Amino acid sequence: MEGMNLRTLGDLSVEGVTFRREKVLLLLAFLCVEGPQPRRRLADLFWPDAANPMNSLAQHLVHLRGLGGALTEDGPRVGASLTGSGTQPTQDGGGLRCDACDLREAVRRGRPQEAADLYRGPFLDSLTIPLGADLEEWVFDTRETVARDARTALTTLAAQAAAHGNAAHAGDLAARALTLPGAPPADEMELPRLHHLLTLAGHPLAAQVEREARTLGLHLDAVQVAPPAPFAGRETELAALGALMPGQVAWITGHAGMGKTALLDALARAGGWTVLPGRADLPFGTLAPLSAAPPTSTHAALNALRDPQVRVAVDGWEGTDPGTQATLTLAAQGRDAQVRPGAALLITGRTHPPFDVDLHLHLGPLEPGDLTPWPGLHAHTDGHPTLVGAALRGQPLDLQFGARVRSYPDPVRDTFLTLAIQDQPNLRATRAAMNLGAQDFARILSFLTTEGLTTETGRAYAAAATRDALAQIHVHAALIHLQLARALPDEDAWPFYDRSRDLWEDADERRAARAARLRAHAHLKRGYPGQAAELLDTLPGLPELAVPHAWALIGVGRYQDALTRLTTLSPHDQQVSDALAARAVALVYLGRAEEAVVLADRISGSGPDAAHAASVRAHAARMREQWDAARRHSQIAADLWNLHGDDEAHLTELGMVARAQVGLGADPGTVFGPLLDRAREIPSARSRLLMNYVMLLGTLGQRPQAEALYPALMQALQEAGDTFGLANVHINRGVDAHENGQHTEAAAHYRAAITQLRGTGNTRLLGVALSNLSEIDGNLSAFEDALTLLASAGQQELVAQIRRNAQPQTP
């Protein structure tokens, strides 16, 4: 049985059938658009006031069954037997097509002309029956949705016409899109694109768009027709093409936006080429400008290419008609002297040439050297020619990609956005986040590459501009980040969880906590406890993060905060070895060595917690100048770190062994020298060893040796990114100068330390620097404020020491 076509755009009918019951056809249209539905929902939606809604539904389904093959029924669910775009026909060739469904599918599949042809009026515009509130709302919402899709199709066609040099046709299509019956007013995303197309054609509706934009507070200056940007790079290609001899054929391959057209424009300006935009609307239409009369045969078209003085460039092989392609193919093949053209011939396309050519150039992104006259331009645009042109014209980069991306089907658009938010795209995770099969994902990735939006590896060009634009759409951006976070490995997921907090579901809480813990651990391993603390400060309510949070707080000197964070654990979890280790370390740095050692003695085994415990005992021994015990406990800690393969912690703890050996009488250079050599490939460990060594030399009165090592120490700390180490060095140098009466130099060091500590959260070092600086300045109020800051952080012993040693200067 031949299939039926349900018309919903403009009127409501089934083609070829005299059936006219509006409510029955409305029910069929609903099933086509929304898919199979439970019977109860249909009854309540269509007959909300009926005494027996289910009976009313049953009566209408009887009529639909009379339209053979239009209905599918599966127990409590009812659906339309829909065929058409994206579906398979039934075996007997029957089934149902729906124009609204076909239109939307055509837009999703990138067939704008088909979609535009299908739109014959607003969805269900001819309805005369009364509707309930919910059903009426559905009709209006669907009407606007379908009309928006039709507007997208028309706008896409207009853009294509403009790209092929047909500004008048582009303006007509844009005008149709703007005034489309059934569509809501164009919004702030649609108006700039329509305004650009209308302005390009000089269409009178451009002024109307400007007025509408002003009412929305939009500025359309960025999309006005602008003079061409300076032509950047491509000197090698210009030279090669300029050297083409009569009768030779060249081909330029490149993805969309790689500057093929711009290169042809430059040739036309500099080398006398005739540039012909590819067009498929008329047979041989592309070559028509070369003849007095439009050619009507291959032979006539070839005649226009025989003049050896002519240089012809055809822009867009894929956009030319079959007759033109056959002519160019025959001309390039040159089967005999009568066919081979005298004109130099150049063709651009997105694929490799289908015939042999004399010169084949492939255009990709511009190299940094191509953009030397414009410093920073390559980093800003990734060398993408379209973006380079936009930047040179002063246009926002998102204008070049944004409208195109928004017009793509949802899976294509969201795949691009997911790739753009990643610095180094994880293709496997991106595919999983989009819930795409391997074949579909590969097809989309290939499409994005040929469209010039991404590289072959999936990296988006100038992704920062896309991220900035995406951030303006908060909820959708959060959803994109959340989908990717769920698909990425735990160690990479945190930045994307962080940007999607508003959408976390219960299942996301635990995995986000794991991801945060791993990211914080990575910061700590790299020597950036401030970043770890800042991250975990935002998740104070998750008990599973209490211990890593405490370690981060210890790293920035917030020892009292670390103890407070550990109290959020349950009584049982507070007694677990990792919590005991963190608490012990915090206590020993607060000067409460006895309490710290009691906790450390409760930790057994040979794991990292045992290493921390041994280090605590060593620290307590150093505070009492019990050097032999300090050496022994530091050596145990170093051996345990070595057992676990932590080279950084191992070498750092060996530095504490060396410090104890100096306390026992060893020469500093003898014990620290070999360790510094071993740590050359571990910047963070080397910087800490060198700092301990230099500070020790200063303590022992070997000031000249210490001064000689300061440049190497500062460089090592900078290479390791150790802001606390740099602050420590400035404070120690400030103290040396302070004690020697060199107050100006001391103040400069204290201020440098304060600069290094900005944003780190290390209250202890900041308080020392502030108190010492205020002591030099004679600012007693600031001095007391600094001591209050230290006291609030639990540094009472340090406060007492500063008060004993303070000698405020007279201003």
Short mmCIF file of C-alpha atoms in Angstrom, two decimals, residues 254-260 350 384 386 404 449-453:
data_model
loop_
_atom_site.label_atom_id
_atom_site.label_comp_id
_atom_site.label_asym_id
_atom_site.label_seq_id
_atom_site.Cartn_x
_atom_site.Cartn_y
_atom_site.Cartn_z
CA GLY A 254 41.99 23.09 2.09
CA HIS A 255 39.30 22.75 4.68
CA ALA A 256 36.70 25.46 5.12
CA GLY A 257 38.11 28.75 6.35
CA MET A 258 41.72 27.96 5.39
CA GLY A 259 41.97 30.99 3.12
CA LYS A 260 41.38 29.55 -0.36
CA ARG A 350 38.06 20.65 -0.14
CA HIS A 384 43.37 29.98 11.41
CA THR A 386 39.37 33.11 8.94
CA ARG A 404 27.78 28.51 11.93
CA THR A 449 37.65 19.20 10.46
CA THR A 450 36.51 19.84 6.89
CA GLU A 451 34.49 22.81 8.15
CA GLY A 452 37.74 24.26 9.47
CA LEU A 453 36.61 24.27 13.10
#
